[in-house]
XYZ file of C-alpha atoms in Angstrom:
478
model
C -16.013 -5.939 -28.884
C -15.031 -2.896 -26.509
C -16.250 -2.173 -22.851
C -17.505 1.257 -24.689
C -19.229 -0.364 -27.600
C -21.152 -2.602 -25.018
C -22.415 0.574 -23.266
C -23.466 2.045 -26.480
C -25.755 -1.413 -27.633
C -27.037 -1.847 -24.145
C -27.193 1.191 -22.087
C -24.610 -0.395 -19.491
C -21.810 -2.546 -19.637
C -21.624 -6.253 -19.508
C -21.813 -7.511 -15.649
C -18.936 -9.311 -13.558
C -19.580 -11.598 -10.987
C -19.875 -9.606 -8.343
C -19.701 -5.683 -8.243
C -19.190 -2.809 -5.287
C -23.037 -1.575 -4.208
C -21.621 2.242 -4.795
C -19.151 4.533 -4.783
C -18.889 4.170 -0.769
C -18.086 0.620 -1.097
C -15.909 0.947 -4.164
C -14.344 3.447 -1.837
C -13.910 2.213 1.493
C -12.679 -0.980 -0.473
C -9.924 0.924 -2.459
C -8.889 2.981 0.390
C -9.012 0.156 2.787
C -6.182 -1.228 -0.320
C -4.121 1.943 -0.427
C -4.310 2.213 3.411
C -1.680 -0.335 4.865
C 1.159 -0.839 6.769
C 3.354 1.167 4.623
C 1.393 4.194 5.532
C 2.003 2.899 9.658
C 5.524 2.719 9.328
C 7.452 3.899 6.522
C 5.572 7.362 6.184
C 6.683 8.515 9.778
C 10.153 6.843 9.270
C 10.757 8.864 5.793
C 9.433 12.457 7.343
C 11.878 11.794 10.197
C 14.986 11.411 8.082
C 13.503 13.490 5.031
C 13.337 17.257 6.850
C 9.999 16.424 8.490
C 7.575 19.037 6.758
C 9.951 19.221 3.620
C 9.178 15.599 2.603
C 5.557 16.194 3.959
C 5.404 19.458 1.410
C 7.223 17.106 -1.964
C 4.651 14.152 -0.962
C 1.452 15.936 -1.038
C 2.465 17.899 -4.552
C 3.116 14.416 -5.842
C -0.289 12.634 -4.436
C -1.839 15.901 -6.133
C -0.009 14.946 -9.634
C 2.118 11.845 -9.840
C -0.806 9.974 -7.419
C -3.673 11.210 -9.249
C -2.237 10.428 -12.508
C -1.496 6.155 -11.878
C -4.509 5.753 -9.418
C -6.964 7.429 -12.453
C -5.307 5.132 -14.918
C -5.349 2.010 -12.983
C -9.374 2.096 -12.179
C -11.017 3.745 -15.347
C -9.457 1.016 -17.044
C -10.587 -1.460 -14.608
C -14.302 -0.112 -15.465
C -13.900 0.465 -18.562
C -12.400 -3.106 -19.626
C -14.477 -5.232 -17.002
C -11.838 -7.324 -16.495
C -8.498 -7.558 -14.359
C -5.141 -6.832 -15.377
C -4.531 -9.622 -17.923
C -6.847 -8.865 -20.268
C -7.259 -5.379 -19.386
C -4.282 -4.417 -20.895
C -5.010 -7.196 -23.838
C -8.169 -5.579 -24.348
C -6.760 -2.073 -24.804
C -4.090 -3.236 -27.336
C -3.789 -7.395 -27.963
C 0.217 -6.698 -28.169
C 0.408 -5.536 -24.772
C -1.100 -8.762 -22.904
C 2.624 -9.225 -21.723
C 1.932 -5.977 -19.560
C -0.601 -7.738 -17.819
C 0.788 -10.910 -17.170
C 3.732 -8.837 -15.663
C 1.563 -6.992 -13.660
C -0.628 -10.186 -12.466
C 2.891 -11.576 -11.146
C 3.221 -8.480 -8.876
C 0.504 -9.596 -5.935
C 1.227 -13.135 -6.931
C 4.477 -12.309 -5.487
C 3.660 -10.048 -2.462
C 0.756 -12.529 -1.554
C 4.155 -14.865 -0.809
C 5.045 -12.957 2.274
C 1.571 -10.091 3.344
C 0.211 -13.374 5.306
C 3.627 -13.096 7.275
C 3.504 -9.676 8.423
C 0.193 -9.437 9.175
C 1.193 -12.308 11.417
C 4.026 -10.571 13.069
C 1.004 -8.131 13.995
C -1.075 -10.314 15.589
C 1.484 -11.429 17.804
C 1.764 -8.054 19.178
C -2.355 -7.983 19.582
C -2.059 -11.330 21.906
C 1.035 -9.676 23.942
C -1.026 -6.554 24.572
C -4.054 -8.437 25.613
C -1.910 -11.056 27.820
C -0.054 -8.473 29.624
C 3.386 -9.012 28.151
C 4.317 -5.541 27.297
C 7.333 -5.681 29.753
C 8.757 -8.349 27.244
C 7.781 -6.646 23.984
C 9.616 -4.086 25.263
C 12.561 -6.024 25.277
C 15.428 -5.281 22.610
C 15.719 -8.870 21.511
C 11.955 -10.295 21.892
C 10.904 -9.384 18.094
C 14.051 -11.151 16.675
C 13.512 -14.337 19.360
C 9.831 -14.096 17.538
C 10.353 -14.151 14.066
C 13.428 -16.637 14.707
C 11.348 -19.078 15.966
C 10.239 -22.038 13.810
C 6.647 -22.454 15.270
C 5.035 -19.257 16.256
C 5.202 -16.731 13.245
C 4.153 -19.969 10.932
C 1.157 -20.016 13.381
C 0.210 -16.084 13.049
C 0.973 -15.701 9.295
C -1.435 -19.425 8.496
C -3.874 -17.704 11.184
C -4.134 -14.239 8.694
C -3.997 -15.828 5.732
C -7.524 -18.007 6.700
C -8.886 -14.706 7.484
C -7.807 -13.625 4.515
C -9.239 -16.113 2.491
C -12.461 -15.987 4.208
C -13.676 -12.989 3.684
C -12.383 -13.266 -0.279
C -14.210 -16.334 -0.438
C -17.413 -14.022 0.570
C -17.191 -12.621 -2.374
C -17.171 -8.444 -3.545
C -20.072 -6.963 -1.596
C -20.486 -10.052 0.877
C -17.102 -9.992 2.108
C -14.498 -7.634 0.673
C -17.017 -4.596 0.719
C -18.560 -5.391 3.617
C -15.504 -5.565 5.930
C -14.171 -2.591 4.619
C -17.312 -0.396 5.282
C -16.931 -1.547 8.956
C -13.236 -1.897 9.257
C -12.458 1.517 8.070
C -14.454 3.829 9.863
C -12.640 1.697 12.904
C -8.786 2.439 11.842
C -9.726 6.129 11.329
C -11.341 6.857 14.905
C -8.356 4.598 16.819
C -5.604 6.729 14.507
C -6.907 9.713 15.514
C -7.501 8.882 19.043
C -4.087 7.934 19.113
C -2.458 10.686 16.867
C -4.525 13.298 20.023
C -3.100 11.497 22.872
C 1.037 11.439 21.431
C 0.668 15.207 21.660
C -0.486 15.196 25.229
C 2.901 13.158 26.567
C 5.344 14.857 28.155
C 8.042 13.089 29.727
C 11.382 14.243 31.592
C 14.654 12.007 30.604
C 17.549 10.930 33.280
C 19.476 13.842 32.321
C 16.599 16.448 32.987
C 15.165 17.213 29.834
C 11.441 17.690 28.902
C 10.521 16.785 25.786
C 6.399 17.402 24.697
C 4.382 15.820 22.188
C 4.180 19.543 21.059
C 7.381 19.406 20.301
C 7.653 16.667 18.331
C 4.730 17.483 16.263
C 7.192 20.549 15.410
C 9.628 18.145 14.568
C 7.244 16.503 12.624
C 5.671 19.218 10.577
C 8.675 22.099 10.312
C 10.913 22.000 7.126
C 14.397 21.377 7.778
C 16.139 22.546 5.268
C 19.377 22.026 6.831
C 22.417 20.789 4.694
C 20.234 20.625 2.030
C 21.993 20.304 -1.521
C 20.393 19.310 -4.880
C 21.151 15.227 -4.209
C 19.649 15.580 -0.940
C 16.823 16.850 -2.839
C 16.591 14.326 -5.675
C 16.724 11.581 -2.899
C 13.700 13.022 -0.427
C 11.972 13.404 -4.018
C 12.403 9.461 -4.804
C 11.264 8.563 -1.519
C 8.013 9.929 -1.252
C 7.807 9.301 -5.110
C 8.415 5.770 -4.148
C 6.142 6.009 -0.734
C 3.102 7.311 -2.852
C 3.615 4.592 -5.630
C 3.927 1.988 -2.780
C 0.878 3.191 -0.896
C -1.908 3.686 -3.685
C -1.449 0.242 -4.626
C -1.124 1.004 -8.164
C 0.928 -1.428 -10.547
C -0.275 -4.102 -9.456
C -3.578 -4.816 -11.002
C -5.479 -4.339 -7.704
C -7.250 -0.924 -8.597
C -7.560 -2.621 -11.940
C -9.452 -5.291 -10.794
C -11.357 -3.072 -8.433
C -12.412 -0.793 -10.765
C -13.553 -3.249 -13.076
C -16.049 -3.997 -9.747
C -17.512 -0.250 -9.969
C -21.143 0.020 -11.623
C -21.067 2.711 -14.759
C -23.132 5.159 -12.838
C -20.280 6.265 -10.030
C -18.162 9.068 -10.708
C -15.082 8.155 -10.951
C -13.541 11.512 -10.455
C -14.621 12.544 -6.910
C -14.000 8.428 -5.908
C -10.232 9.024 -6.867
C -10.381 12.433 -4.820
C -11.724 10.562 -1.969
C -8.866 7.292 -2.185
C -6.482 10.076 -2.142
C -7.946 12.337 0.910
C -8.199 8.768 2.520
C -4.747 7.332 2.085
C -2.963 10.580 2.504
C -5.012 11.650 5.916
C -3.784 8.055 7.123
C -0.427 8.862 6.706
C -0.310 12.113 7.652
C -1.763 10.978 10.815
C 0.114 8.081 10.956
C 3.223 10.149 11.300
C 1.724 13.248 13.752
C 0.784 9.719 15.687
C 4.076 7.903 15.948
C 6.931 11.217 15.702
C 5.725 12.487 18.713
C 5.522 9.571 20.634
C 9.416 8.641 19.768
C 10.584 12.063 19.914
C 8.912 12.349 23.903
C 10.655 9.021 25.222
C 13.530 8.617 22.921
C 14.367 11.924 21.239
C 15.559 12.917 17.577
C 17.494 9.304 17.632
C 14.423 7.616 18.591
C 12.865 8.136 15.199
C 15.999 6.624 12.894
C 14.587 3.253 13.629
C 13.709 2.292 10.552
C 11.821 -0.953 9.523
C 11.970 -1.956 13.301
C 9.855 1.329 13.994
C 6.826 -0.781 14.628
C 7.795 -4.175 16.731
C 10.745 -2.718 18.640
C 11.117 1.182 18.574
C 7.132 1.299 19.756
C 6.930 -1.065 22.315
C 9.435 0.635 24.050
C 7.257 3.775 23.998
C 4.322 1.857 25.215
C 5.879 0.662 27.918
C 7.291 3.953 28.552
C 4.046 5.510 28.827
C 2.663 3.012 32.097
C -0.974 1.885 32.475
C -1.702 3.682 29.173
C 0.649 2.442 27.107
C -1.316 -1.148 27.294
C -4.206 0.568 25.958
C -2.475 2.131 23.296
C -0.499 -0.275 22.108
C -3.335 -3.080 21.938
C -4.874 -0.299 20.371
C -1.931 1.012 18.424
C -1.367 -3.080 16.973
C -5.243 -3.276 16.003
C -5.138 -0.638 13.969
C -2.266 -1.633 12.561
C -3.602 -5.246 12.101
C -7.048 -3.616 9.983
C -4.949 -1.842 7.748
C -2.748 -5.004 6.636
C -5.658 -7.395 6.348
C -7.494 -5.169 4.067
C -4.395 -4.853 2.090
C -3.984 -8.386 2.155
C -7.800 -8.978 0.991
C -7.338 -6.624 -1.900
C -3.681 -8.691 -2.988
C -5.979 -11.352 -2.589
C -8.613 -10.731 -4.598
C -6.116 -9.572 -7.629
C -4.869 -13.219 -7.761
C -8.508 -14.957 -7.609
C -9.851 -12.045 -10.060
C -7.283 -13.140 -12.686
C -7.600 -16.731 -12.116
C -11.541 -16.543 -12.401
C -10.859 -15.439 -15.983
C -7.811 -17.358 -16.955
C -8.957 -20.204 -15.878
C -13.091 -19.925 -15.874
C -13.578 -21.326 -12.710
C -15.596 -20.231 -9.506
C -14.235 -18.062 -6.650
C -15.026 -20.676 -4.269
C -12.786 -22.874 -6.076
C -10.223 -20.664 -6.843
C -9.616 -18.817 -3.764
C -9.378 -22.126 -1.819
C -6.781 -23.828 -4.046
C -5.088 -20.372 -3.648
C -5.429 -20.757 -0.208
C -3.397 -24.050 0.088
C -0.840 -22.486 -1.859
C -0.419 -19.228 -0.180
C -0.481 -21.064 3.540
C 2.637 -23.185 2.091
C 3.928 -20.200 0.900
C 3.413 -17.805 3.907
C 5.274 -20.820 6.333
C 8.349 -20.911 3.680
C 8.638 -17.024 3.947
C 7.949 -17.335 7.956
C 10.986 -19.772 8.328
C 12.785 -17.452 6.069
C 14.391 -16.186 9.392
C 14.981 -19.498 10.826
C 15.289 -22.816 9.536
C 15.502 -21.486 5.229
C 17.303 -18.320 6.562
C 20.158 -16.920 3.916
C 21.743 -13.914 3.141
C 21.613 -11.692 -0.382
C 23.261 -8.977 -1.558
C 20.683 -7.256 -3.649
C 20.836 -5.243 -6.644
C 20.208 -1.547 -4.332
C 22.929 -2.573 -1.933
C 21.075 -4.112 0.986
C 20.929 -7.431 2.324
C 17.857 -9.597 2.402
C 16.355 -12.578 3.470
C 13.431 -14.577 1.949
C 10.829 -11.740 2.657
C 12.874 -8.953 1.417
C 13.991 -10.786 -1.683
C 10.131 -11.209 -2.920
C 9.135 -7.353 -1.647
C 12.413 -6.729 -3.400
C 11.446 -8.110 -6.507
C 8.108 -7.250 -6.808
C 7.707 -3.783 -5.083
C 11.499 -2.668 -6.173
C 11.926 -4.116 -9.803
C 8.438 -4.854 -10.909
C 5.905 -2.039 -10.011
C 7.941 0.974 -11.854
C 8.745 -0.986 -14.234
C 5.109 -1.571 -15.094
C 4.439 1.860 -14.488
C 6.756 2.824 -16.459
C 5.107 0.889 -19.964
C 1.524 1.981 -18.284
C 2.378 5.789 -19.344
C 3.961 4.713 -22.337
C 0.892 2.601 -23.702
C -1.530 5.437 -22.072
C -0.006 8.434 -23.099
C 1.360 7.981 -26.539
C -0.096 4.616 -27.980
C -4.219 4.508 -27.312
C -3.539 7.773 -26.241
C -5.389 9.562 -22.920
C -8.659 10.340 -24.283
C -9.434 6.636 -23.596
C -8.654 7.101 -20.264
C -10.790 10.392 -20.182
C -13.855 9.054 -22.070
C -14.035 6.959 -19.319
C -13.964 9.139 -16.715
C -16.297 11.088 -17.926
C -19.102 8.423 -18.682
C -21.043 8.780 -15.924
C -21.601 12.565 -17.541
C -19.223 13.560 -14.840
C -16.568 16.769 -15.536
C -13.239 15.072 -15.398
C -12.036 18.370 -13.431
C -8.237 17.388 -14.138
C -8.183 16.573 -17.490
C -5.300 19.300 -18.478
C -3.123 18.075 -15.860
C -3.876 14.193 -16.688
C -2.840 15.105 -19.904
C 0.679 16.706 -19.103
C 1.337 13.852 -16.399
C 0.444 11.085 -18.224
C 2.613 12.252 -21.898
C 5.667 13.645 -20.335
C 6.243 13.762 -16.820
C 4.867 10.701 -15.466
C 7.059 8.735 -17.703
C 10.515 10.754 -16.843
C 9.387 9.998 -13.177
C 9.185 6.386 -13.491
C 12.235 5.954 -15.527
C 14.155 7.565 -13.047
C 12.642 5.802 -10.250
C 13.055 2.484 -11.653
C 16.864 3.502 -12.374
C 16.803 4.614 -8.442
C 15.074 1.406 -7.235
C 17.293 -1.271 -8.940
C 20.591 0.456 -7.909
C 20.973 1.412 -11.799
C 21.228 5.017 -10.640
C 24.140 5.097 -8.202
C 25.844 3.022 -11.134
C 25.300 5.595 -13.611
C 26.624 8.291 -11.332
């Protein structure tokens, strides 16, 4: 029997264990899911080598379309189904369980290695509160970390028990809880910070003043310089492939959350507000970090990369005097929030599916996950160390343990399951089951046109090419 046949018998559909108290809890939860360190790092890193406001521009047409479209898929069938991804997608058509199962192996996999850089982040909270910013600062002090056999095991086992604990809490008592506290927190401390980059001004050895002015400039001016039509196509795929990364869709999370939101929310302005949340973050995020690079290191400041966060930024802390201690402790919090309420929600996708697979309690479930994940989370630790190896991957870089999982899962799996999503959605139940549901709560479903078009044609070509981009298919082709 359907999720929508229920609601017809009873008035409501049948109860999980455990469900969001509202829409500000199903919101702060999602949001606190979307938000992570993706948004921290990689947003300001891709605007930097994308044309600044030109990839700011591409991103914010495709969180208004591309976004909209996955993120509205992924939660009204979490609601509408009651249950998480595996028999969600069985549920909507029995020959598509396989989708599910592939998308249950997504956090499965990313749960391998979250633990490990949320770690990595704590470390940076004890050196700002133990005075050891001089070191941080140091070109070689983030590779002697994560080198080390000992201390990022320690960290990543440390945020994985948080983890756990507040998963073991349950959906109101511990997921929505912290995330109605922990939120509010990251937003005031990234704005705080984001105000005070664009009062630095600092005057290099060869005489030149650079503002935080002027690297919000930087930041926020198109540069359409050397621009051709593969340029294009590539700033497209990246911020196609930031917004997929950073809404957390594919990978049965909003799935699972949605199937935590009562029938009475509307659905509609709760995706609005996931959106306004993640994309404010990151928008921040970068008029935060650009300005603070471009001031102390200049244009080649901000082609850092992945080491953006643990050794481009300390530098600029420690640039800044007294209050660069503040900021950074401040600066590493922040960025500490965002990953463990990531982490929860990759978390709670795992348990979710287990509670049903396997119809056991949370309690139960989440600790035997636990044990797992801790063995897991010191394998991917040492991956730099003592089970460190090198390997060529399919999109041309090199990777070690951690890269090899993100690889797999973020790289391989999640367009790939976004791919079949639009397929199944758009031309097999078709989208009016996707609309019924968002309009249940006798709420306008204000995009519906647009859903339509996204969902049954464009969506689709999107993904395809993406995944061709992602797995290095693409530069084979051409």
């Amino acid at each position: 029997m359907t999720a929508q046949s229920d609601r017809n018998r009873s008035g409501k559909k049948k109860s999980k264990t455990g469900s969001f108290s509202g829409q500000l809890g199903f919101v702060m939860a999602a949001a606190g899911s979307a938000v992570g360190v993706g948004n921290l790092w990689r947003f300001p890193y891709l605007a930097a080598k994308d044309g600044g406001g030109l990839f700011i521009i591409i991103y914010l047409c495709l969180v208004l379309t591309f976004g909209f479209t996955l993120l509205t898929s992924d939660i009204a069938i979490g609601r509408k189904t009651r249950k998480s991804s595996i028999y969600a997608y069985a549920s909507m058509r029995p020959r598509w369980k396989f989708l599910g199962i592939i998308t249950f192996f997504v956090p499965v996999l990313i749960m391998t290695y979250y633990a490990v850089i949320g770690g990595w982040i704590s470390r940076y909270i004890v050196v700002y509160f133990t005075g050891a910013q001089k070191a941080a600062a140091g070109d070689s002090f983030f590779t002697s970390f994560i080198t080390s056999p000992v201390s990022p095991v320690f960290f990543a086992l440390l945020f994985m028990a948080v983890t756990s604990i507040i998963v073991y809490k349950g959906v109101e008592g511990g997921i929505e809880m912290v995330s109605k506290w922990m939120m509010p927190i990251l937003l005031v401390l990234i704005v705080a910070i984001a105000i005070f980059s664009l009062t630095l001004r600092h005057t290099d050895e060869n005489g030149v003043t650079r503002t935080g002015i002027q690297g919000l400039l930087v930041y926020l001016t198109p540069n359409l310089s050397g621009l051709t039509l593969g340029r294009f196509l590539q700033i497209l795929l990246d911020a196609m492939s930031q917004l997929f990364f950073s809404l957390s869709v594919s990978m049965g999370i909003m799935i699972t959350y949605g199937s935590y939101v009562k029938p009475d929310v509307n659905l509609n302005r709760s995706v609005n507000q996931i959106e306004i949340f993640d994309t404010g973050v990151a928008l921040l995020a970068g008029m935060m970090i650009i300005p603070s690079i471009y001031v102390f290191s200049g244009t080649d400041g901000m082609s850092a990369g992945t080491s953006l966060m643990f050794v481009s930024l300390p530098k600029v802390f420690y640039a800044m005097g007294a209050p660069g201690i503040f900021i950074g402790a401040m600066f590493f919090i922040m960025a500490a929030f965002a990953t463990l309420t990531s982490c929860i929600s990759v978390l709670e996708a795992i348990v979710a599916n287990c509670m049903e697979l396997f119809h056991a309690s949370r309690k139960k479930i989440t600790v035997i996950l636990t044990i797992i994940y801790m063995a897991a989370s010191a394998v991917i630790a040492l991956g730099y160390s003592i089970f460190y190896v090198e390997v060529r991957l399919p999109n041309g870089s090199v990777g070690q343990l951690l890269d090899i999982m993100d690889y797999i899962s973020n790289s391989f799996m999640m367009p790939f399951i976004s791919l079949l999503s639009t397929i199944l959605i758009g031309w097999v139940i078709g989208p009016k089951w996707i609309i019924d549901e968002m309009e249940s709560s006798g709420d306008r479903f204000t995009r519906k046109k647009l859903y339509v078009i996204m969902i049954k044609y464009v969506a689709p070509v999107m993904m395809f090419i993406l995944f061709l981009q992602s797995t290095g298919l693409l530069n084979a082709i051409a």
